[in-house]
Amino acid sequence: MTIQNFVNGEYSNPINNNWIDNYCPANGKIYGQIPNSTEEDIALAVEVAEVAFKSWSTTTVEKRSTILLKIAEGIESRLDELAEAESKDNGKPVNLAKSVDIPRAASNFRFFGHAITQFASESHDSTGQNALNYTLRQPIGIVGCISPWNLPLYLFTWKIAPALAAGNCVIAKPSEVTPMTAFLLGEICNKAGLPKGVLNIVHGLGSNTGQAIIAHSKIKAISFTGGTKTGAHIAAIAAPKFKKLSLELGGKNPNIIFADCDYEDMLNTTVKSSFANQGQICLCGSRVFVERAIYDKFKTDFINKVSQLKVGDPGMEETDLGALVSKDHLKKVMSYIETAEQDDGTILYGGQEISVEGLENGYYLMPTVIEVKNNSCKLNQEEIFGPVVTIMPFDTEKEVLSMANDTTYGLSATIWTNNLKRTMRMSKALESGIVWVNTWMMRDLRTPFGGMKNSGVGREGGFEALRFFTDTKNVCIQY
Ligand code: TXE
């Protein structure tokens, strides 16, 4: 399987003809090649995008909206094929890709196809000065969208859809680890009538292709989701060039469980928030804090539920956890488990790699629960990004709040309680961009999405995304 770049509406090989291998995490085998594109490929994509921008930026909102809605339909019509491709590339259960990743990719286009028709700007009548000010929100020009491997098409389209809706032309790079569904998106866009050069999808390594995107002076804004270290690097390159930046980075999210919660709901959702997508979601509640009154009961019930999760072939209907995304990532996650005891942690469940029959070289790991004594340990401070959660008891609201906030990250937090006053107090006091109360990962695409502290800069979602992808201009008319 050879993956090609999608530039000016056509599939093409990288200019220097350099390729990298694409691995299937389920069996550890190479199953294709992808371009390792360079500056020259990015320069070419920018050239065609510049031409396309002239007409796309002045295309009516109705027309842009219609095309985006057609792309959404195109994604839906290829649901099975896209879900299988996502599962093969990423190792995630095909069922998860079918029920979450691919439907959400379609929703991203549908949502922003509608949102752009409702996007409005302000006007200010400067009374007494005989002047009217109004705000213009104009497309920026050429923007870069760089996405990670954990939710490949879901996050790729989460950036591309608002960028296109707002009238920009896009240079987009999916993760080199999961290029497949981004590759198929090109065909879908052509079929939907997206004009040539409006969306250009270029594949390759972050250090090569990604670097060329962030450094290109004609790419005026970068929307990035990925690791915090990469985010810091991107900011360092983009800031002196005065690019607009939206960075959605890592998380080390607290899941705070009070004794007065709806226990069964909490238990079932906590299994999901701990291990969905093999724990490879920036929103996973990787630090579980449980009020001491129910700690022992929770420990027994949680481990009982976790032990029922089926780890195995991502292609099978009954699989709950598939393979981790890559061998390197598996090694990284294992390194945390191996040093857990030095970190004063006790492995209560899991902690071992699994060999799946017929798929012996795949990257499988048991869901892992580690009891920790102190929130300052490495396991509670660093993003592991795998099927690993820590649990520890707490006594008071004040104590758990202080532990929840005691991390460099601030993406999301979950609180389980039926106490309304506590909910209101804690929602205000938690240092995180998203607070879920008695639920997890319930998303409404109109809401602002993003993190505080080292979890990122800027907000995606709804009109926030459309504001990010437009330049704001004040026009003042005196009459
Ligand atoms: O991500 P990278 P990696 C976290 C998670 C994980 C760690 C590292 O903890 O273990 O990050 O993962 C592109 N210029 N998250 O190394 O490198 C890269 O090609 C421009 C959290 O896989 O940040 C890919 O397309 N682009 C996270 C994208 O950045 C560059 C999701 C993300 O890859 C680049 C993924 C460069 N110099 C990992 N270097 C989340 N927030 O959801 C890399 N890239």
Short mmCIF file of C-alpha atoms and ligand atoms in Angstrom, two decimals:
data_model
loop_
_atom_site.label_atom_id
_atom_site.label_comp_id
_atom_site.label_asym_id
_atom_site.label_seq_id
_atom_site.Cartn_x
_atom_site.Cartn_y
_atom_site.Cartn_z
CA MET A 1 0.00 0.00 0.00
CA THR A 2 1.57 3.27 -1.11
CA ILE A 3 0.28 6.49 0.33
CA GLN A 4 0.78 9.66 -1.67
CA ASN A 5 0.54 13.37 -1.03
CA PHE A 6 -2.64 15.16 -2.11
CA VAL A 7 -1.61 18.47 -3.66
CA ASN A 8 -3.68 20.62 -6.01
CA GLY A 9 -6.44 18.00 -6.05
CA GLU A 10 -4.13 15.26 -7.30
CA TYR A 11 -2.23 12.42 -5.71
CA SER A 12 1.53 12.58 -6.21
CA ASN A 13 4.82 11.13 -4.97
CA PRO A 14 7.08 13.29 -2.80
CA ILE A 15 9.48 15.39 -4.92
CA ASN A 16 12.66 13.78 -3.55
CA ASN A 17 11.11 10.30 -3.67
CA ASN A 18 11.88 9.56 -0.01
CA TRP A 19 9.61 7.09 1.77
CA ILE A 20 9.09 5.76 5.27
CA ASP A 21 7.53 2.48 6.41
CA ASN A 22 4.04 2.27 7.82
CA TYR A 23 3.47 -0.38 10.51
CA CYS A 24 0.33 -2.22 11.50
CA PRO A 25 0.26 -2.16 15.34
CA ALA A 26 -1.95 -5.27 15.53
CA ASN A 27 0.78 -7.52 14.10
CA GLY A 28 3.90 -5.36 14.07
CA LYS A 29 4.33 -5.80 10.31
CA ILE A 30 5.15 -3.16 7.71
CA TYR A 31 2.18 -2.84 5.39
CA GLY A 32 2.92 0.24 3.36
CA GLN A 33 5.05 3.24 2.58
CA ILE A 34 4.34 6.90 3.07
CA PRO A 35 6.11 9.96 1.67
CA ASN A 36 8.68 11.68 3.84
CA SER A 37 8.01 15.06 2.27
CA THR A 38 10.44 17.95 2.47
CA GLU A 39 10.50 21.74 2.22
CA GLU A 40 10.13 21.44 -1.53
CA ASP A 41 6.82 19.60 -1.21
CA ILE A 42 5.57 22.20 1.25
CA ALA A 43 6.73 25.02 -1.03
CA LEU A 44 4.77 23.47 -3.90
CA ALA A 45 1.66 23.02 -1.73
CA VAL A 46 1.90 26.65 -0.64
CA GLU A 47 2.19 27.80 -4.27
CA VAL A 48 -1.00 26.03 -5.32
CA ALA A 49 -2.80 27.10 -2.14
CA GLU A 50 -1.94 30.74 -2.90
CA VAL A 51 -3.61 30.44 -6.28
CA ALA A 52 -6.66 28.65 -4.85
CA PHE A 53 -7.05 31.19 -2.04
CA LYS A 54 -8.03 33.95 -4.47
CA SER A 55 -11.26 32.24 -5.38
CA TRP A 56 -11.93 30.17 -2.22
CA SER A 57 -11.73 33.22 0.06
CA THR A 58 -14.39 34.94 -2.03
CA THR A 59 -16.59 31.89 -2.57
CA THR A 60 -19.99 32.46 -0.96
CA VAL A 61 -20.59 31.09 2.49
CA GLU A 62 -23.50 29.02 1.10
CA LYS A 63 -21.24 27.36 -1.45
CA ARG A 64 -18.49 26.62 1.08
CA SER A 65 -21.11 25.24 3.45
CA THR A 66 -22.59 22.99 0.75
CA ILE A 67 -19.18 21.52 -0.06
CA LEU A 68 -18.42 20.85 3.60
CA LEU A 69 -21.75 19.09 4.04
CA LYS A 70 -20.97 16.95 1.00
CA ILE A 71 -17.62 16.00 2.49
CA ALA A 72 -19.48 14.93 5.66
CA GLU A 73 -21.77 12.74 3.55
CA GLY A 74 -18.77 11.33 1.68
CA ILE A 75 -17.16 10.29 4.96
CA GLU A 76 -20.38 8.65 6.14
CA SER A 77 -20.81 6.77 2.89
CA ARG A 78 -17.37 5.18 3.42
CA LEU A 79 -17.80 4.52 7.14
CA ASP A 80 -16.75 0.86 7.11
CA GLU A 81 -13.75 1.36 4.87
CA LEU A 82 -12.50 4.36 6.87
CA ALA A 83 -13.06 2.58 10.20
CA GLU A 84 -11.11 -0.45 9.02
CA ALA A 85 -8.29 1.75 7.75
CA GLU A 86 -8.17 3.63 11.06
CA SER A 87 -8.11 0.41 13.05
CA LYS A 88 -5.37 -1.12 10.90
CA ASP A 89 -3.20 2.01 11.10
CA ASN A 90 -3.71 2.81 14.77
CA GLY A 91 -4.45 -0.51 16.47
CA LYS A 92 -7.75 0.73 17.93
CA PRO A 93 -10.78 -1.60 17.96
CA VAL A 94 -12.62 -1.31 14.66
CA ASN A 95 -15.86 -0.93 16.61
CA LEU A 96 -14.54 2.17 18.30
CA ALA A 97 -13.46 3.66 14.97
CA LYS A 98 -16.91 2.86 13.56
CA SER A 99 -18.85 4.33 16.46
CA VAL A 100 -16.64 7.25 17.47
CA ASP A 101 -13.75 8.27 15.20
CA ILE A 102 -15.32 8.24 11.76
CA PRO A 103 -18.80 9.54 12.72
CA ARG A 104 -17.09 12.38 14.57
CA ALA A 105 -14.97 13.21 11.49
CA ALA A 106 -18.22 13.55 9.51
CA SER A 107 -19.76 15.63 12.32
CA ASN A 108 -16.78 17.99 12.23
CA PHE A 109 -17.47 18.86 8.59
CA ARG A 110 -21.22 18.98 9.11
CA PHE A 111 -20.93 21.15 12.21
CA PHE A 112 -18.62 23.74 10.63
CA GLY A 113 -20.60 23.61 7.38
CA HIS A 114 -23.56 24.85 9.44
CA ALA A 115 -21.61 27.05 11.87
CA ILE A 116 -20.13 29.23 9.13
CA THR A 117 -23.64 30.20 7.99
CA GLN A 118 -24.30 31.52 11.52
CA PHE A 119 -20.94 33.19 12.12
CA ALA A 120 -21.46 36.92 12.63
CA SER A 121 -19.40 39.92 13.66
CA GLU A 122 -20.09 42.91 15.88
CA SER A 123 -20.79 46.55 15.14
CA HIS A 124 -20.40 49.47 17.54
CA ASP A 125 -22.22 52.73 17.00
CA SER A 126 -19.96 55.38 18.54
CA THR A 127 -22.71 57.62 19.79
CA GLY A 128 -21.81 61.33 19.94
CA GLN A 129 -18.93 60.89 17.49
CA ASN A 130 -21.05 60.22 14.42
CA ALA A 131 -19.17 57.04 13.69
CA LEU A 132 -19.95 53.41 13.14
CA ASN A 133 -17.38 50.74 13.85
CA TYR A 134 -17.81 47.28 12.51
CA THR A 135 -15.70 44.17 12.75
CA LEU A 136 -14.61 42.22 9.71
CA ARG A 137 -13.49 38.63 10.19
CA GLN A 138 -11.57 37.69 7.09
CA PRO A 139 -9.86 34.44 6.11
CA ILE A 140 -6.19 34.46 7.11
CA GLY A 141 -4.77 32.94 3.92
CA ILE A 142 -2.80 29.72 4.09
CA VAL A 143 -2.90 27.87 7.39
CA GLY A 144 -1.16 24.73 8.68
CA CYS A 145 -2.94 21.90 10.49
CA ILE A 146 -0.81 19.26 12.20
CA SER A 147 -2.48 16.37 14.00
CA PRO A 148 -1.48 13.35 16.11
CA TRP A 149 -2.00 9.60 15.88
CA ASN A 150 -4.43 8.85 18.69
CA LEU A 151 -7.66 10.00 17.01
CA PRO A 152 -6.36 10.35 13.46
CA LEU A 153 -9.24 11.40 11.18
CA TYR A 154 -11.24 12.80 14.12
CA LEU A 155 -8.59 15.38 15.04
CA PHE A 156 -7.35 15.99 11.48
CA THR A 157 -10.85 17.09 10.40
CA TRP A 158 -11.47 18.99 13.66
CA LYS A 159 -8.86 21.46 12.41
CA ILE A 160 -9.38 21.32 8.67
CA ALA A 161 -13.16 21.80 8.70
CA PRO A 162 -13.22 25.20 10.48
CA ALA A 163 -10.16 26.38 8.54
CA LEU A 164 -11.89 25.66 5.23
CA ALA A 165 -15.27 26.95 6.40
CA ALA A 166 -13.68 30.29 7.25
CA GLY A 167 -12.28 30.59 3.71
CA ASN A 168 -8.65 29.59 4.21
CA CYS A 169 -6.53 27.25 2.16
CA VAL A 170 -4.91 24.50 4.17
CA ILE A 171 -1.63 22.61 4.27
CA ALA A 172 -2.34 19.63 6.52
CA LYS A 173 -0.11 16.90 7.88
CA PRO A 174 -1.46 13.87 9.70
CA SER A 175 0.80 11.92 12.02
CA GLU A 176 3.31 9.81 10.11
CA VAL A 177 2.22 6.89 12.32
CA THR A 178 -1.42 7.00 11.11
CA PRO A 179 -1.59 8.46 7.58
CA MET A 180 -4.21 6.20 6.01
CA THR A 181 -7.54 7.93 6.60
CA ALA A 182 -6.05 11.35 5.79
CA PHE A 183 -4.92 9.84 2.49
CA LEU A 184 -8.48 8.68 1.72
CA LEU A 185 -9.91 12.10 2.65
CA GLY A 186 -8.43 13.61 -0.53
CA GLU A 187 -10.67 11.45 -2.75
CA ILE A 188 -13.71 12.36 -0.66
CA CYS A 189 -12.95 16.09 -0.98
CA ASN A 190 -12.57 15.84 -4.75
CA LYS A 191 -15.88 14.02 -5.04
CA ALA A 192 -17.55 16.68 -2.91
CA GLY A 193 -16.33 19.36 -5.32
CA LEU A 194 -13.72 21.04 -3.12
CA PRO A 195 -11.72 23.13 -5.61
CA LYS A 196 -8.14 22.13 -6.37
CA GLY A 197 -5.45 23.49 -4.05
CA VAL A 198 -7.85 24.46 -1.24
CA LEU A 199 -6.81 21.49 0.88
CA ASN A 200 -3.36 19.99 0.46
CA ILE A 201 -2.41 16.92 2.50
CA VAL A 202 1.30 16.33 2.84
CA HIS A 203 2.76 13.31 4.63
CA GLY A 204 6.03 12.80 6.47
CA LEU A 205 7.99 12.95 9.69
CA GLY A 206 7.38 15.77 12.16
CA SER A 207 11.03 16.75 12.14
CA ASN A 208 11.01 16.99 8.36
CA THR A 209 7.59 17.74 6.88
CA GLY A 210 6.09 19.21 10.06
CA GLN A 211 9.13 21.40 10.54
CA ALA A 212 8.81 22.70 6.95
CA ILE A 213 5.18 23.65 7.62
CA ILE A 214 5.82 25.56 10.84
CA ALA A 215 8.84 27.36 9.34
CA HIS A 216 7.21 28.45 6.06
CA SER A 217 6.74 32.22 6.13
CA LYS A 218 3.57 32.16 4.00
CA ILE A 219 1.75 29.82 6.40
CA LYS A 220 0.22 32.37 8.74
CA ALA A 221 -1.42 30.23 11.39
CA ILE A 222 -0.70 26.81 12.88
CA SER A 223 -3.25 24.61 14.58
CA PHE A 224 -1.48 21.74 16.33
CA THR A 225 -2.50 18.83 18.53
CA GLY A 226 0.22 16.61 19.98
CA GLY A 227 2.81 16.33 22.70
CA THR A 228 3.66 19.26 25.00
CA LYS A 229 7.35 19.10 24.05
CA THR A 230 6.52 19.38 20.35
CA GLY A 231 4.08 22.21 21.15
CA ALA A 232 6.85 24.16 22.88
CA HIS A 233 9.13 23.64 19.88
CA ILE A 234 6.43 24.82 17.46
CA ALA A 235 5.79 27.90 19.58
CA ALA A 236 9.52 28.73 19.55
CA ILE A 237 9.68 28.54 15.75
CA ALA A 238 6.35 30.26 15.06
CA ALA A 239 6.49 33.10 17.60
CA PRO A 240 9.26 35.17 15.96
CA LYS A 241 7.39 34.84 12.67
CA PHE A 242 4.25 36.18 14.43
CA LYS A 243 2.08 33.27 13.37
CA LYS A 244 -1.24 32.70 15.02
CA LEU A 245 -1.03 29.58 17.16
CA SER A 246 -3.53 27.13 18.58
CA LEU A 247 -1.88 24.36 20.59
CA GLU A 248 -3.78 21.45 22.09
CA LEU A 249 -1.28 19.46 24.12
CA GLY A 250 -1.06 16.76 26.74
CA GLY A 251 -3.01 16.18 29.92
CA LYS A 252 -2.74 14.49 33.31
CA ASN A 253 -6.38 14.72 34.17
CA PRO A 254 -7.84 14.12 37.62
CA ASN A 255 -10.93 11.94 38.02
CA ILE A 256 -12.29 12.95 41.45
CA ILE A 257 -14.78 10.56 43.03
CA PHE A 258 -16.81 11.57 46.10
CA ALA A 259 -18.69 9.04 48.25
CA ASP A 260 -22.07 10.68 47.46
CA CYS A 261 -21.88 10.00 43.69
CA ASP A 262 -24.11 7.69 41.65
CA TYR A 263 -21.82 4.73 42.15
CA GLU A 264 -22.67 2.47 39.20
CA ASP A 265 -22.57 5.31 36.67
CA MET A 266 -19.28 6.45 38.09
CA LEU A 267 -17.79 2.95 37.99
CA ASN A 268 -18.78 2.22 34.39
CA THR A 269 -17.66 5.62 33.14
CA THR A 270 -14.39 5.45 35.08
CA VAL A 271 -13.49 2.24 33.25
CA LYS A 272 -14.01 4.14 29.97
CA SER A 273 -12.26 7.33 31.03
CA SER A 274 -9.29 5.25 32.12
CA PHE A 275 -8.91 2.87 29.18
CA ALA A 276 -10.84 4.04 26.10
CA ASN A 277 -8.64 3.94 23.00
CA GLN A 278 -6.02 2.08 25.08
CA GLY A 279 -5.77 5.18 27.29
CA GLN A 280 -4.40 7.16 24.37
CA ILE A 281 -6.73 10.14 24.63
CA CYS A 282 -5.50 13.45 25.98
CA LEU A 283 -8.75 13.65 28.00
CA CYS A 284 -8.40 10.31 29.78
CA GLY A 285 -8.73 10.56 33.55
CA SER A 286 -5.33 9.11 34.35
CA ARG A 287 -5.25 10.14 38.03
CA VAL A 288 -8.17 8.65 39.95
CA PHE A 289 -8.77 10.16 43.41
CA VAL A 290 -11.37 8.39 45.58
CA GLU A 291 -12.89 9.62 48.86
CA ARG A 292 -11.62 7.36 51.63
CA ALA A 293 -15.10 6.22 52.76
CA ILE A 294 -15.55 4.25 49.50
CA TYR A 295 -11.92 3.66 48.59
CA ASP A 296 -11.69 -0.05 49.44
CA LYS A 297 -15.02 -0.86 47.82
CA PHE A 298 -14.04 1.11 44.70
CA LYS A 299 -10.70 -0.67 44.48
CA THR A 300 -12.34 -4.11 44.50
CA ASP A 301 -15.16 -3.18 42.09
CA PHE A 302 -12.92 -1.26 39.69
CA ILE A 303 -10.38 -4.06 39.40
CA ASN A 304 -13.17 -6.55 38.93
CA LYS A 305 -14.55 -4.53 35.99
CA VAL A 306 -11.12 -3.87 34.50
CA SER A 307 -10.30 -7.57 34.61
CA GLN A 308 -13.30 -8.22 32.34
CA LEU A 309 -11.91 -6.00 29.56
CA LYS A 310 -10.83 -8.01 26.51
CA VAL A 311 -7.47 -7.10 25.05
CA GLY A 312 -6.90 -8.47 21.56
CA ASP A 313 -7.31 -8.30 17.81
CA PRO A 314 -8.64 -4.80 16.96
CA GLY A 315 -10.62 -6.35 14.10
CA MET A 316 -12.78 -8.50 16.41
CA GLU A 317 -16.22 -7.32 17.54
CA GLU A 318 -15.67 -8.24 21.20
CA THR A 319 -12.33 -6.45 21.65
CA ASP A 320 -12.29 -3.66 24.23
CA LEU A 321 -8.62 -2.73 24.01
CA GLY A 322 -6.63 -3.18 20.81
CA ALA A 323 -2.92 -2.57 20.27
CA LEU A 324 -0.93 0.49 21.28
CA VAL A 325 0.00 2.67 18.37
CA SER A 326 3.69 1.78 17.94
CA LYS A 327 6.55 -0.24 19.34
CA ASP A 328 8.25 2.93 20.60
CA HIS A 329 5.12 4.05 22.33
CA LEU A 330 4.66 0.65 23.97
CA LYS A 331 8.25 0.90 25.24
CA LYS A 332 7.59 4.36 26.64
CA VAL A 333 4.46 3.21 28.48
CA MET A 334 6.23 0.08 29.78
CA SER A 335 9.08 2.21 31.13
CA TYR A 336 6.61 3.90 33.52
CA ILE A 337 5.22 0.56 34.65
CA GLU A 338 8.71 -0.88 35.19
CA THR A 339 9.71 1.97 37.49
CA ALA A 340 6.37 2.09 39.33
CA GLU A 341 7.73 0.41 42.45
CA GLN A 342 10.69 2.79 42.73
CA ASP A 343 8.03 5.47 42.61
CA ASP A 344 6.32 3.91 45.65
CA GLY A 345 3.54 2.52 43.47
CA THR A 346 1.87 -0.89 43.80
CA ILE A 347 0.59 -2.55 40.63
CA LEU A 348 -2.90 -3.78 41.54
CA TYR A 349 -3.78 -5.09 38.10
CA GLY A 350 -2.09 -5.57 34.70
CA GLY A 351 1.37 -4.21 34.08
CA GLN A 352 2.29 -6.81 31.48
CA GLU A 353 2.50 -7.04 27.73
CA ILE A 354 0.16 -9.57 26.15
CA SER A 355 0.82 -11.95 23.30
CA VAL A 356 -2.26 -12.36 21.12
CA GLU A 357 -2.51 -15.62 19.21
CA GLY A 358 -1.72 -15.17 15.53
CA LEU A 359 -0.64 -11.56 16.19
CA GLU A 360 2.42 -12.28 18.32
CA ASN A 361 4.38 -9.21 17.22
CA GLY A 362 1.58 -6.74 17.96
CA TYR A 363 1.88 -4.08 20.65
CA TYR A 364 -0.57 -5.28 23.32
CA LEU A 365 -0.61 -4.26 26.96
CA MET A 366 -2.96 -5.18 29.80
CA PRO A 367 -5.03 -2.38 31.28
CA THR A 368 -3.00 -1.38 34.31
CA VAL A 369 -4.06 0.00 37.70
CA ILE A 370 -1.38 1.33 40.04
CA GLU A 371 -2.00 2.45 43.59
CA VAL A 372 0.16 5.43 44.52
CA LYS A 373 0.89 7.09 47.84
CA ASN A 374 1.68 10.59 46.77
CA ASN A 375 0.53 12.90 43.98
CA SER A 376 4.07 14.20 43.51
CA CYS A 377 5.31 10.85 42.11
CA LYS A 378 6.37 10.61 38.47
CA LEU A 379 3.38 8.38 37.65
CA ASN A 380 1.06 11.21 38.70
CA GLN A 381 3.03 14.05 37.19
CA GLU A 382 4.02 12.85 33.69
CA GLU A 383 1.71 12.02 30.80
CA ILE A 384 1.96 8.27 30.19
CA PHE A 385 -0.68 8.21 27.42
CA GLY A 386 -1.41 4.51 27.63
CA PRO A 387 -3.74 2.06 29.43
CA VAL A 388 -2.36 3.01 32.84
CA VAL A 389 -4.19 4.77 35.68
CA THR A 390 -3.15 5.53 39.20
CA ILE A 391 -5.52 5.49 42.15
CA MET A 392 -5.23 7.01 45.61
CA PRO A 393 -7.59 7.94 48.46
CA PHE A 394 -8.34 11.44 49.78
CA ASP A 395 -10.07 12.80 52.88
CA THR A 396 -11.20 16.34 52.15
CA GLU A 397 -12.31 18.49 49.25
CA LYS A 398 -9.48 20.93 49.97
CA GLU A 399 -6.89 18.17 49.86
CA VAL A 400 -8.14 16.66 46.58
CA LEU A 401 -8.41 20.06 44.94
CA SER A 402 -4.85 20.84 45.80
CA MET A 403 -3.66 17.48 44.40
CA ALA A 404 -5.81 17.87 41.27
CA ASN A 405 -4.22 21.25 40.53
CA ASP A 406 -0.72 20.18 41.49
CA THR A 407 0.50 19.31 37.99
CA THR A 408 1.94 21.28 35.08
CA TYR A 409 -1.04 20.20 32.94
CA GLY A 410 -4.58 21.59 32.89
CA LEU A 411 -6.67 20.00 30.17
CA SER A 412 -9.72 18.34 31.71
CA ALA A 413 -11.07 17.20 35.06
CA THR A 414 -13.98 15.01 36.11
CA ILE A 415 -15.91 15.30 39.38
CA TRP A 416 -18.34 12.65 40.62
CA THR A 417 -20.71 14.03 43.24
CA ASN A 418 -24.35 14.90 43.86
CA ASN A 419 -23.49 17.91 45.98
CA LEU A 420 -24.37 20.99 43.95
CA LYS A 421 -22.49 23.51 46.06
CA ARG A 422 -19.36 21.40 45.89
CA THR A 423 -19.76 21.10 42.13
CA MET A 424 -19.96 24.88 41.76
CA ARG A 425 -16.98 25.52 44.07
CA MET A 426 -14.75 22.92 42.49
CA SER A 427 -15.61 23.76 38.88
CA LYS A 428 -14.37 27.28 39.54
CA ALA A 429 -11.27 26.23 41.42
CA LEU A 430 -10.01 23.46 39.12
CA GLU A 431 -7.22 24.64 36.84
CA SER A 432 -8.38 22.99 33.65
CA GLY A 433 -9.98 23.95 30.36
CA ILE A 434 -12.81 21.44 30.69
CA VAL A 435 -14.66 20.20 33.78
CA TRP A 436 -17.04 17.26 33.47
CA VAL A 437 -19.46 16.63 36.32
CA ASN A 438 -20.95 13.13 36.57
CA THR A 439 -19.88 12.32 33.02
CA TRP A 440 -16.79 12.08 30.84
CA MET A 441 -16.01 13.10 27.26
CA MET A 442 -19.50 14.28 26.56
CA ARG A 443 -18.91 16.67 23.71
CA ASP A 444 -21.01 19.43 22.18
CA LEU A 445 -19.11 20.86 19.24
CA ARG A 446 -20.30 24.40 20.04
CA THR A 447 -18.31 24.49 23.28
CA PRO A 448 -14.77 25.85 23.69
CA PHE A 449 -12.19 23.10 23.81
CA GLY A 450 -8.60 23.39 25.04
CA GLY A 451 -6.28 23.43 27.99
CA MET A 452 -4.74 25.67 30.62
CA LYS A 453 -1.10 25.66 31.76
CA ASN A 454 1.12 23.25 29.75
CA SER A 455 -1.94 21.68 28.12
CA GLY A 456 -2.06 24.35 25.49
CA VAL A 457 -2.88 27.78 24.20
CA GLY A 458 -6.12 28.85 22.53
CA ARG A 459 -9.47 27.16 22.21
CA GLU A 460 -10.93 25.05 19.42
CA GLY A 461 -14.62 24.31 18.85
CA GLY A 462 -17.62 26.33 17.78
CA PHE A 463 -17.11 30.00 16.97
CA GLU A 464 -13.80 29.94 18.87
CA ALA A 465 -12.33 27.91 16.00
CA LEU A 466 -13.81 30.24 13.38
CA ARG A 467 -12.35 33.22 15.26
CA PHE A 468 -8.97 31.51 15.32
CA PHE A 469 -9.04 30.88 11.59
CA THR A 470 -9.95 34.50 10.72
CA ASP A 471 -8.15 37.82 10.98
CA THR A 472 -10.08 40.46 12.84
CA LYS A 473 -10.29 43.96 11.42
CA ASN A 474 -12.03 47.02 12.82
CA VAL A 475 -13.53 49.41 10.26
CA CYS A 476 -14.46 52.87 11.55
CA ILE A 477 -16.68 55.07 9.37
CA GLN A 478 -17.42 58.62 10.31
CA TYR A 479 -20.53 60.10 8.85
O1 TXE B 1 3.69 13.29 19.40
P1 TXE B 1 4.19 14.51 18.53
P2 TXE B 1 4.40 11.89 19.63
C1 TXE B 1 1.66 13.08 23.81
C2 TXE B 1 1.77 11.72 24.45
C3 TXE B 1 2.80 11.05 23.65
C4 TXE B 1 3.74 12.22 23.38
C5 TXE B 1 4.63 12.05 22.18
O2 TXE B 1 2.22 11.85 25.77
O3 TXE B 1 3.46 10.02 24.32
O4 TXE B 1 2.89 13.29 23.16
O5 TXE B 1 3.89 11.58 21.08
C6 TXE B 1 4.15 16.33 14.42
N1 TXE B 1 7.28 20.33 13.69
N2 TXE B 1 0.58 13.17 22.83
O6 TXE B 1 5.88 11.99 19.66
O7 TXE B 1 5.60 14.28 18.10
C7 TXE B 1 4.09 14.83 14.26
O8 TXE B 1 4.58 14.45 12.99
C8 TXE B 1 6.02 20.15 13.29
C9 TXE B 1 -0.59 13.87 23.28
O9 TXE B 1 3.85 10.95 18.66
O10 TXE B 1 3.86 15.72 19.26
C10 TXE B 1 2.60 14.60 14.43
O11 TXE B 1 1.92 14.91 13.22
N3 TXE B 1 5.32 19.04 13.56
C11 TXE B 1 -1.49 14.14 22.20
C12 TXE B 1 2.24 15.61 15.50
O12 TXE B 1 3.28 16.57 15.49
C13 TXE B 1 5.91 18.08 14.30
C14 TXE B 1 -1.59 13.27 21.03
C15 TXE B 1 2.14 15.04 16.91
O13 TXE B 1 3.30 14.34 17.22
C16 TXE B 1 7.23 18.24 14.77
C17 TXE B 1 -0.33 12.65 20.69
C18 TXE B 1 7.91 19.42 14.43
N4 TXE B 1 9.18 19.66 14.82
C19 TXE B 1 0.68 12.60 21.61
N5 TXE B 1 7.55 17.14 15.48
C20 TXE B 1 -2.75 14.86 22.51
N6 TXE B 1 -2.66 16.06 23.02
O14 TXE B 1 -3.84 14.36 22.25
C21 TXE B 1 6.47 16.31 15.46
N7 TXE B 1 5.48 16.88 14.73
#
